[in-house]
């Protein structure tokens, strides 16, 4: 079991660092090939930020551990909003760009409603996945239009101003290494996560909702802390909102293609209500006041801790 835990942790590290390598290489590829930075940011880079969640959920679905696929995506949304953004807002409250926030918040709410409605029959099927992919395409288009209007607040712009040029060899190595590390890390995370869940007697869905979800959210955590430290608060909230949207319309949709993803009673009774509560705590006050407040961050953190306590009480006692 010690070896299993060690491999599990190694999977975390590989996914986190692999995502960094992939994003850096992607930015450099855009430079060298003269692909529009706007198009690159609206497609490849924003998609790359959720690659850890995607690779973990997709491999879990391929291995028929479908409860882990949904658990990882929903758990990442809860972790991103409650823990990461809640912590950032509590430490450093900030104003939000009204247009950007309203646009991404609307798509996030539509994505959540679509997920719930499509799962009323008890599963997210391949057909449901294609419907979610349509929302994904709409999101990418609106993201592209938003970047056209204001490049200065775009995550790609931030990356481009922070990264130094890489040689062609380093770009290729970084690109391939990033993909390889995420794939290998995902396999380690899923396989050993299943082993740990079986050994402790915890359902796979709980492991994916908590530990694995936190692990695959590490890139968002690191980028959010870095953005706040450098006073780029809107990059932080934009990154979290975008990641939450992609967790539904890309991670869950693509993961439903190999196998249908069942909706468990726990998802309906516990996970969905906490996910919706956190999103509403984030969106409603911010839409009204155009600012994220310290009390709002504290409430999100408290909700996340309550969620963990409910899971612990339900499955460990």
mmCIF file of C-alpha atoms in Angstrom:
data_model
loop_
_atom_site.group_PDB
_atom_site.id
_atom_site.type_symbol
_atom_site.label_atom_id
_atom_site.label_comp_id
_atom_site.label_asym_id
_atom_site.label_seq_id
_atom_site.Cartn_x
_atom_site.Cartn_y
_atom_site.Cartn_z
ATOM 1 C CA UNK A 1 0.000 0.000 0.000
ATOM 2 C CA UNK A 2 2.938 2.348 0.647
ATOM 3 C CA UNK A 3 4.043 1.871 -2.972
ATOM 4 C CA UNK A 4 0.485 2.542 -4.153
ATOM 5 C CA UNK A 5 0.342 5.825 -2.220
ATOM 6 C CA UNK A 6 3.767 6.867 -3.544
ATOM 7 C CA UNK A 7 2.685 6.167 -7.133
ATOM 8 C CA UNK A 8 -0.529 8.106 -6.478
ATOM 9 C CA UNK A 9 1.471 11.158 -5.371
ATOM 10 C CA UNK A 10 3.826 10.801 -8.345
ATOM 11 C CA UNK A 11 0.739 10.899 -10.576
ATOM 12 C CA UNK A 12 -0.227 14.255 -9.013
ATOM 13 C CA UNK A 13 3.205 15.697 -9.674
ATOM 14 C CA UNK A 14 3.389 14.444 -13.258
ATOM 15 C CA UNK A 15 -0.030 15.889 -14.124
ATOM 16 C CA UNK A 16 0.739 19.277 -12.583
ATOM 17 C CA UNK A 17 4.167 19.714 -14.202
ATOM 18 C CA UNK A 18 3.037 18.150 -17.479
ATOM 19 C CA UNK A 19 0.299 20.771 -17.783
ATOM 20 C CA UNK A 20 2.878 23.537 -17.285
ATOM 21 C CA UNK A 21 5.181 22.119 -19.966
ATOM 22 C CA UNK A 22 2.325 21.702 -22.435
ATOM 23 C CA UNK A 23 1.006 25.247 -22.000
ATOM 24 C CA UNK A 24 4.477 26.804 -22.296
ATOM 25 C CA UNK A 25 5.203 24.836 -25.459
ATOM 26 C CA UNK A 26 1.817 25.714 -26.942
ATOM 27 C CA UNK A 27 2.444 29.428 -26.438
ATOM 28 C CA UNK A 28 5.832 29.124 -28.156
ATOM 29 C CA UNK A 29 4.329 27.168 -31.060
ATOM 30 C CA UNK A 30 1.900 30.048 -31.570
ATOM 31 C CA UNK A 31 4.815 32.474 -31.724
ATOM 32 C CA UNK A 32 6.859 30.450 -34.193
ATOM 33 C CA UNK A 33 4.004 29.558 -36.565
ATOM 34 C CA UNK A 34 2.379 33.018 -36.469
ATOM 35 C CA UNK A 35 -0.941 31.514 -35.417
ATOM 36 C CA UNK A 36 -3.075 34.336 -34.065
ATOM 37 C CA UNK A 37 -2.519 34.738 -30.342
ATOM 38 C CA UNK A 38 -6.231 35.433 -30.015
ATOM 39 C CA UNK A 39 -7.229 32.170 -31.685
ATOM 40 C CA UNK A 40 -4.558 30.279 -29.748
ATOM 41 C CA UNK A 41 -5.770 31.660 -26.455
ATOM 42 C CA UNK A 42 -9.436 30.992 -27.216
ATOM 43 C CA UNK A 43 -8.806 27.376 -28.203
ATOM 44 C CA UNK A 44 -5.639 25.445 -27.389
ATOM 45 C CA UNK A 45 -4.434 27.289 -24.288
ATOM 46 C CA UNK A 46 -7.792 27.479 -22.532
ATOM 47 C CA UNK A 47 -8.385 23.816 -23.325
ATOM 48 C CA UNK A 48 -4.916 22.895 -22.045
ATOM 49 C CA UNK A 49 -5.663 24.282 -18.575
ATOM 50 C CA UNK A 50 -8.178 21.463 -18.042
ATOM 51 C CA UNK A 51 -6.108 18.683 -19.628
ATOM 52 C CA UNK A 52 -5.309 17.110 -16.224
ATOM 53 C CA UNK A 53 -9.028 16.691 -15.506
ATOM 54 C CA UNK A 54 -9.684 15.502 -19.049
ATOM 55 C CA UNK A 55 -6.960 12.866 -19.118
ATOM 56 C CA UNK A 56 -7.910 11.494 -15.689
ATOM 57 C CA UNK A 57 -11.653 11.370 -16.466
ATOM 58 C CA UNK A 58 -11.161 9.953 -19.967
ATOM 59 C CA UNK A 59 -8.880 7.135 -18.825
ATOM 60 C CA UNK A 60 -11.252 6.394 -15.948
ATOM 61 C CA UNK A 61 -14.106 6.078 -18.451
ATOM 62 C CA UNK A 62 -12.064 3.885 -20.799
ATOM 63 C CA UNK A 63 -11.266 1.612 -17.842
ATOM 64 C CA UNK A 64 -14.998 1.564 -17.008
ATOM 65 C CA UNK A 65 -14.490 3.491 -13.760
ATOM 66 C CA UNK A 66 -17.154 5.923 -14.946
ATOM 67 C CA UNK A 67 -18.107 7.165 -11.475
ATOM 68 C CA UNK A 68 -14.587 8.571 -11.220
ATOM 69 C CA UNK A 69 -15.063 10.458 -14.517
ATOM 70 C CA UNK A 70 -18.031 12.445 -13.248
ATOM 71 C CA UNK A 71 -16.646 12.693 -9.724
ATOM 72 C CA UNK A 72 -13.365 14.194 -10.908
ATOM 73 C CA UNK A 73 -15.080 16.847 -13.057
ATOM 74 C CA UNK A 74 -17.732 17.841 -10.502
ATOM 75 C CA UNK A 75 -15.217 17.623 -7.667
ATOM 76 C CA UNK A 76 -12.864 19.940 -9.570
ATOM 77 C CA UNK A 77 -15.638 22.524 -9.976
ATOM 78 C CA UNK A 78 -16.348 22.369 -6.235
ATOM 79 C CA UNK A 79 -12.631 22.563 -5.409
ATOM 80 C CA UNK A 80 -11.942 25.370 -7.910
ATOM 81 C CA UNK A 81 -14.787 27.514 -6.598
ATOM 82 C CA UNK A 82 -14.899 26.668 -2.911
ATOM 83 C CA UNK A 83 -11.257 26.123 -2.029
ATOM 84 C CA UNK A 84 -9.126 27.919 -4.643
ATOM 85 C CA UNK A 85 -11.245 30.972 -5.473
ATOM 86 C CA UNK A 86 -12.642 31.127 -1.944
ATOM 87 C CA UNK A 87 -9.117 31.279 -0.537
ATOM 88 C CA UNK A 88 -8.002 33.889 -3.089
ATOM 89 C CA UNK A 89 -11.005 36.152 -2.447
ATOM 90 C CA UNK A 90 -10.656 35.817 1.337
ATOM 91 C CA UNK A 91 -6.985 36.818 1.179
ATOM 92 C CA UNK A 92 -7.368 39.572 -1.415
ATOM 93 C CA UNK A 93 -10.861 40.851 -2.411
ATOM 94 C CA UNK A 94 -11.046 42.501 -5.826
ATOM 95 C CA UNK A 95 -13.331 44.058 -8.435
ATOM 96 C CA UNK A 96 -14.521 41.982 -11.391
ATOM 97 C CA UNK A 97 -14.921 43.090 -14.988
ATOM 98 C CA UNK A 98 -18.701 43.240 -15.384
ATOM 99 C CA UNK A 99 -18.929 42.149 -19.024
ATOM 100 C CA UNK A 100 -16.404 39.308 -18.796
ATOM 101 C CA UNK A 101 -17.804 37.981 -15.536
ATOM 102 C CA UNK A 102 -21.428 38.119 -16.692
ATOM 103 C CA UNK A 103 -20.603 36.388 -19.988
ATOM 104 C CA UNK A 104 -18.683 33.476 -18.482
ATOM 105 C CA UNK A 105 -21.082 33.151 -15.553
ATOM 106 C CA UNK A 106 -24.029 32.821 -17.941
ATOM 107 C CA UNK A 107 -22.331 30.050 -19.907
ATOM 108 C CA UNK A 108 -21.359 28.293 -16.654
ATOM 109 C CA UNK A 109 -24.977 28.340 -15.450
ATOM 110 C CA UNK A 110 -26.191 27.070 -18.837
ATOM 111 C CA UNK A 111 -23.604 24.264 -18.685
ATOM 112 C CA UNK A 112 -24.706 23.220 -15.184
ATOM 113 C CA UNK A 113 -28.384 23.255 -16.164
ATOM 114 C CA UNK A 114 -27.598 21.204 -19.275
ATOM 115 C CA UNK A 115 -25.631 18.673 -17.193
ATOM 116 C CA UNK A 116 -28.514 18.252 -14.760
ATOM 117 C CA UNK A 117 -31.223 18.038 -17.434
ATOM 118 C CA UNK A 118 -29.277 15.611 -19.633
ATOM 119 C CA UNK A 119 -28.681 13.391 -16.607
ATOM 120 C CA UNK A 120 -32.358 13.127 -15.614
ATOM 121 C CA UNK A 121 -32.522 9.716 -17.286
ATOM 122 C CA UNK A 122 -29.779 8.473 -14.957
ATOM 123 C CA UNK A 123 -26.733 8.806 -17.212
ATOM 124 C CA UNK A 124 -24.725 11.092 -19.473
ATOM 125 C CA UNK A 125 -24.742 9.171 -22.748
ATOM 126 C CA UNK A 126 -22.701 9.637 -25.914
ATOM 127 C CA UNK A 127 -25.558 11.707 -27.401
ATOM 128 C CA UNK A 128 -25.636 13.881 -24.272
ATOM 129 C CA UNK A 129 -21.899 14.323 -24.637
ATOM 130 C CA UNK A 130 -22.290 15.677 -28.163
ATOM 131 C CA UNK A 131 -24.899 18.168 -26.900
ATOM 132 C CA UNK A 132 -22.432 19.382 -24.278
ATOM 133 C CA UNK A 133 -19.803 19.694 -27.011
ATOM 134 C CA UNK A 134 -22.118 22.117 -28.831
ATOM 135 C CA UNK A 135 -22.080 24.319 -25.722
ATOM 136 C CA UNK A 136 -18.295 23.922 -25.722
ATOM 137 C CA UNK A 137 -18.153 25.283 -29.286
ATOM 138 C CA UNK A 138 -20.360 28.235 -28.304
ATOM 139 C CA UNK A 139 -18.118 28.942 -25.316
ATOM 140 C CA UNK A 140 -15.004 28.915 -27.486
ATOM 141 C CA UNK A 141 -16.613 31.346 -29.921
ATOM 142 C CA UNK A 142 -17.654 33.783 -27.178
ATOM 143 C CA UNK A 143 -14.199 33.466 -25.652
ATOM 144 C CA UNK A 144 -12.639 34.367 -28.989
ATOM 145 C CA UNK A 145 -14.922 37.387 -29.393
ATOM 146 C CA UNK A 146 -14.112 38.539 -25.876
ATOM 147 C CA UNK A 147 -10.400 38.322 -26.513
ATOM 148 C CA UNK A 148 -10.809 40.407 -29.663
ATOM 149 C CA UNK A 149 -12.344 43.163 -27.538
ATOM 150 C CA UNK A 150 -9.692 43.171 -24.819
ATOM 151 C CA UNK A 151 -6.425 41.286 -25.153
ATOM 152 C CA UNK A 152 -4.891 42.858 -22.053
ATOM 153 C CA UNK A 153 -7.099 40.793 -19.730
ATOM 154 C CA UNK A 154 -6.545 37.537 -21.516
ATOM 155 C CA UNK A 155 -4.762 34.602 -19.890
ATOM 156 C CA UNK A 156 -2.662 34.084 -23.018
ATOM 157 C CA UNK A 157 -1.477 37.695 -22.899
ATOM 158 C CA UNK A 158 -0.359 37.126 -19.332
ATOM 159 C CA UNK A 159 1.501 33.956 -20.332
ATOM 160 C CA UNK A 160 3.088 35.629 -23.344
ATOM 161 C CA UNK A 161 4.479 38.477 -21.251
ATOM 162 C CA UNK A 162 5.862 36.107 -18.625
ATOM 163 C CA UNK A 163 7.508 33.412 -20.733
ATOM 164 C CA UNK A 164 10.937 33.664 -22.365
ATOM 165 C CA UNK A 165 11.584 32.316 -25.845
ATOM 166 C CA UNK A 166 12.451 28.642 -26.195
ATOM 167 C CA UNK A 167 14.543 26.922 -28.828
ATOM 168 C CA UNK A 168 12.805 24.663 -31.346
ATOM 169 C CA UNK A 169 14.269 21.573 -29.652
ATOM 170 C CA UNK A 170 13.029 22.728 -26.250
ATOM 171 C CA UNK A 171 9.558 23.435 -27.676
ATOM 172 C CA UNK A 172 9.275 19.911 -29.108
ATOM 173 C CA UNK A 173 10.634 18.285 -25.950
ATOM 174 C CA UNK A 174 8.374 20.381 -23.710
ATOM 175 C CA UNK A 175 5.303 19.653 -25.844
ATOM 176 C CA UNK A 176 5.870 15.897 -25.984
ATOM 177 C CA UNK A 177 7.007 15.703 -22.368
ATOM 178 C CA UNK A 178 3.902 17.583 -21.219
ATOM 179 C CA UNK A 179 1.522 15.240 -23.017
ATOM 180 C CA UNK A 180 3.439 12.143 -21.880
ATOM 181 C CA UNK A 181 3.590 13.281 -18.253
ATOM 182 C CA UNK A 182 -0.145 13.989 -18.151
ATOM 183 C CA UNK A 183 -1.027 10.641 -19.704
ATOM 184 C CA UNK A 184 1.298 8.672 -17.410
ATOM 185 C CA UNK A 185 0.243 10.738 -14.394
ATOM 186 C CA UNK A 186 -3.421 10.130 -15.193
ATOM 187 C CA UNK A 187 -2.882 6.384 -15.357
ATOM 188 C CA UNK A 188 -1.060 6.416 -12.028
ATOM 189 C CA UNK A 189 -3.760 8.576 -10.452
ATOM 190 C CA UNK A 190 -6.684 6.469 -11.663
ATOM 191 C CA UNK A 191 -5.153 3.007 -11.137
ATOM 192 C CA UNK A 192 -3.758 3.735 -7.686
ATOM 193 C CA UNK A 193 -6.795 5.798 -6.716
ATOM 194 C CA UNK A 194 -8.939 2.712 -7.337
ATOM 195 C CA UNK A 195 -6.525 0.629 -5.225
ATOM 196 C CA UNK A 196 -6.635 3.108 -2.352
ATOM 197 C CA UNK A 197 -10.436 3.326 -2.494
ATOM 198 C CA UNK A 198 -10.734 -0.473 -2.407
ATOM 199 C CA UNK A 199 -8.235 -0.804 0.455
ATOM 200 C CA UNK A 200 -9.882 1.819 2.657
ATOM 201 C CA UNK A 201 -13.405 0.854 1.670
ATOM 202 C CA UNK A 202 -14.286 4.281 0.273
ATOM 203 C CA UNK A 203 -16.329 4.443 -2.954
ATOM 204 C CA UNK A 204 -14.309 5.420 -6.029
ATOM 205 C CA UNK A 205 -16.585 8.410 -6.543
ATOM 206 C CA UNK A 206 -15.549 9.894 -3.183
ATOM 207 C CA UNK A 207 -11.836 9.568 -3.971
ATOM 208 C CA UNK A 208 -12.386 11.290 -7.309
ATOM 209 C CA UNK A 209 -14.518 14.039 -5.742
ATOM 210 C CA UNK A 210 -11.884 14.941 -3.179
ATOM 211 C CA UNK A 211 -8.271 13.806 -3.526
ATOM 212 C CA UNK A 212 -8.128 13.341 -7.303
ATOM 213 C CA UNK A 213 -10.179 16.496 -7.916
ATOM 214 C CA UNK A 214 -7.738 18.488 -5.785
ATOM 215 C CA UNK A 215 -4.778 16.959 -7.587
ATOM 216 C CA UNK A 216 -6.080 17.767 -11.061
ATOM 217 C CA UNK A 217 -6.919 21.310 -9.885
ATOM 218 C CA UNK A 218 -3.317 22.016 -8.911
ATOM 219 C CA UNK A 219 -2.588 23.947 -12.150
ATOM 220 C CA UNK A 220 -5.543 26.255 -11.408
ATOM 221 C CA UNK A 221 -4.343 26.650 -7.812
ATOM 222 C CA UNK A 222 -0.783 27.540 -8.826
ATOM 223 C CA UNK A 223 -1.856 29.914 -11.616
ATOM 224 C CA UNK A 224 -4.407 31.615 -9.346
ATOM 225 C CA UNK A 225 -1.901 32.224 -6.576
ATOM 226 C CA UNK A 226 0.641 33.523 -9.110
ATOM 227 C CA UNK A 227 -1.944 35.809 -10.727
ATOM 228 C CA UNK A 228 -3.003 37.306 -7.382
ATOM 229 C CA UNK A 229 0.606 37.743 -6.254
ATOM 230 C CA UNK A 230 1.252 39.734 -9.436
ATOM 231 C CA UNK A 231 -2.012 41.713 -8.999
ATOM 232 C CA UNK A 232 -3.748 40.047 -11.951
ATOM 233 C CA UNK A 233 -6.931 39.195 -10.035
ATOM 234 C CA UNK A 234 -9.215 39.052 -13.060
ATOM 235 C CA UNK A 235 -6.975 36.436 -14.664
ATOM 236 C CA UNK A 236 -7.627 34.355 -11.565
ATOM 237 C CA UNK A 237 -11.422 34.557 -11.614
ATOM 238 C CA UNK A 238 -11.501 34.181 -15.404
ATOM 239 C CA UNK A 239 -9.320 31.096 -15.191
ATOM 240 C CA UNK A 240 -11.568 29.487 -12.541
ATOM 241 C CA UNK A 241 -14.797 30.282 -14.392
ATOM 242 C CA UNK A 242 -13.330 28.968 -17.650
ATOM 243 C CA UNK A 243 -12.018 25.800 -16.006
ATOM 244 C CA UNK A 244 -15.431 25.125 -14.436
ATOM 245 C CA UNK A 245 -17.151 25.504 -17.802
ATOM 246 C CA UNK A 246 -14.673 23.200 -19.530
ATOM 247 C CA UNK A 247 -15.012 20.582 -16.800
ATOM 248 C CA UNK A 248 -18.609 20.149 -17.911
ATOM 249 C CA UNK A 249 -18.623 20.805 -21.641
ATOM 250 C CA UNK A 250 -15.303 19.160 -22.512
ATOM 251 C CA UNK A 251 -14.210 16.821 -19.703
ATOM 252 C CA UNK A 252 -17.596 15.197 -19.031
ATOM 253 C CA UNK A 253 -18.695 15.282 -22.674
ATOM 254 C CA UNK A 254 -15.541 13.628 -24.035
ATOM 255 C CA UNK A 255 -15.447 11.122 -21.159
ATOM 256 C CA UNK A 256 -18.998 10.017 -22.038
ATOM 257 C CA UNK A 257 -17.919 8.865 -25.504
ATOM 258 C CA UNK A 258 -16.164 5.582 -24.496
ATOM 259 C CA UNK A 259 -18.852 4.712 -21.923
ATOM 260 C CA UNK A 260 -22.011 6.336 -20.633
ATOM 261 C CA UNK A 261 -21.465 8.038 -17.278
ATOM 262 C CA UNK A 262 -24.042 7.042 -14.626
ATOM 263 C CA UNK A 263 -25.557 9.688 -12.365
ATOM 264 C CA UNK A 264 -25.498 8.319 -8.815
ATOM 265 C CA UNK A 265 -27.966 9.221 -6.077
ATOM 266 C CA UNK A 266 -25.029 10.784 -4.208
ATOM 267 C CA UNK A 267 -24.408 13.117 -7.154
ATOM 268 C CA UNK A 268 -28.013 14.309 -7.010
ATOM 269 C CA UNK A 269 -28.351 14.519 -3.216
ATOM 270 C CA UNK A 270 -24.894 15.863 -2.267
ATOM 271 C CA UNK A 271 -22.531 16.836 -5.099
ATOM 272 C CA UNK A 272 -24.880 18.804 -7.348
ATOM 273 C CA UNK A 273 -26.453 20.869 -4.520
ATOM 274 C CA UNK A 274 -23.023 21.906 -3.190
ATOM 275 C CA UNK A 275 -21.768 22.661 -6.705
ATOM 276 C CA UNK A 276 -24.814 24.847 -7.410
ATOM 277 C CA UNK A 277 -24.597 26.554 -4.008
ATOM 278 C CA UNK A 278 -20.936 27.478 -4.518
ATOM 279 C CA UNK A 279 -21.524 28.788 -8.030
ATOM 280 C CA UNK A 280 -24.452 30.929 -6.851
ATOM 281 C CA UNK A 281 -22.441 32.275 -3.906
ATOM 282 C CA UNK A 282 -19.805 33.300 -6.436
ATOM 283 C CA UNK A 283 -22.078 34.710 -9.128
ATOM 284 C CA UNK A 284 -25.015 36.501 -7.458
ATOM 285 C CA UNK A 285 -23.140 38.927 -5.142
ATOM 286 C CA UNK A 286 -20.529 39.619 -7.814
ATOM 287 C CA UNK A 287 -23.147 40.415 -10.475
ATOM 288 C CA UNK A 288 -24.896 42.792 -8.060
ATOM 289 C CA UNK A 289 -21.823 44.590 -6.678
ATOM 290 C CA UNK A 290 -19.246 43.946 -9.460
ATOM 291 C CA UNK A 291 -16.799 42.928 -6.744
ATOM 292 C CA UNK A 292 -15.764 39.811 -4.834
ATOM 293 C CA UNK A 293 -15.766 40.405 -1.070
ATOM 294 C CA UNK A 294 -13.792 38.801 1.748
ATOM 295 C CA UNK A 295 -17.014 37.566 3.389
ATOM 296 C CA UNK A 296 -17.958 35.963 0.076
ATOM 297 C CA UNK A 297 -14.633 34.114 0.014
ATOM 298 C CA UNK A 298 -15.126 33.005 3.611
ATOM 299 C CA UNK A 299 -18.588 31.696 2.751
ATOM 300 C CA UNK A 300 -17.207 29.730 -0.209
ATOM 301 C CA UNK A 301 -14.454 28.241 1.955
ATOM 302 C CA UNK A 302 -16.993 27.366 4.638
ATOM 303 C CA UNK A 303 -19.246 25.698 2.083
ATOM 304 C CA UNK A 304 -16.338 23.638 0.751
ATOM 305 C CA UNK A 305 -15.351 22.513 4.261
ATOM 306 C CA UNK A 306 -18.994 21.624 4.965
ATOM 307 C CA UNK A 307 -19.055 19.561 1.783
ATOM 308 C CA UNK A 308 -16.001 17.585 2.885
ATOM 309 C CA UNK A 309 -17.574 17.086 6.311
ATOM 310 C CA UNK A 310 -20.778 15.751 4.735
ATOM 311 C CA UNK A 311 -18.789 13.283 2.616
ATOM 312 C CA UNK A 312 -16.790 12.187 5.659
ATOM 313 C CA UNK A 313 -19.891 11.801 7.817
ATOM 314 C CA UNK A 314 -21.728 9.879 5.095
ATOM 315 C CA UNK A 315 -18.989 7.396 4.172
ATOM 316 C CA UNK A 316 -16.579 7.212 7.089
ATOM 317 C CA UNK A 317 -18.843 7.073 10.139
#
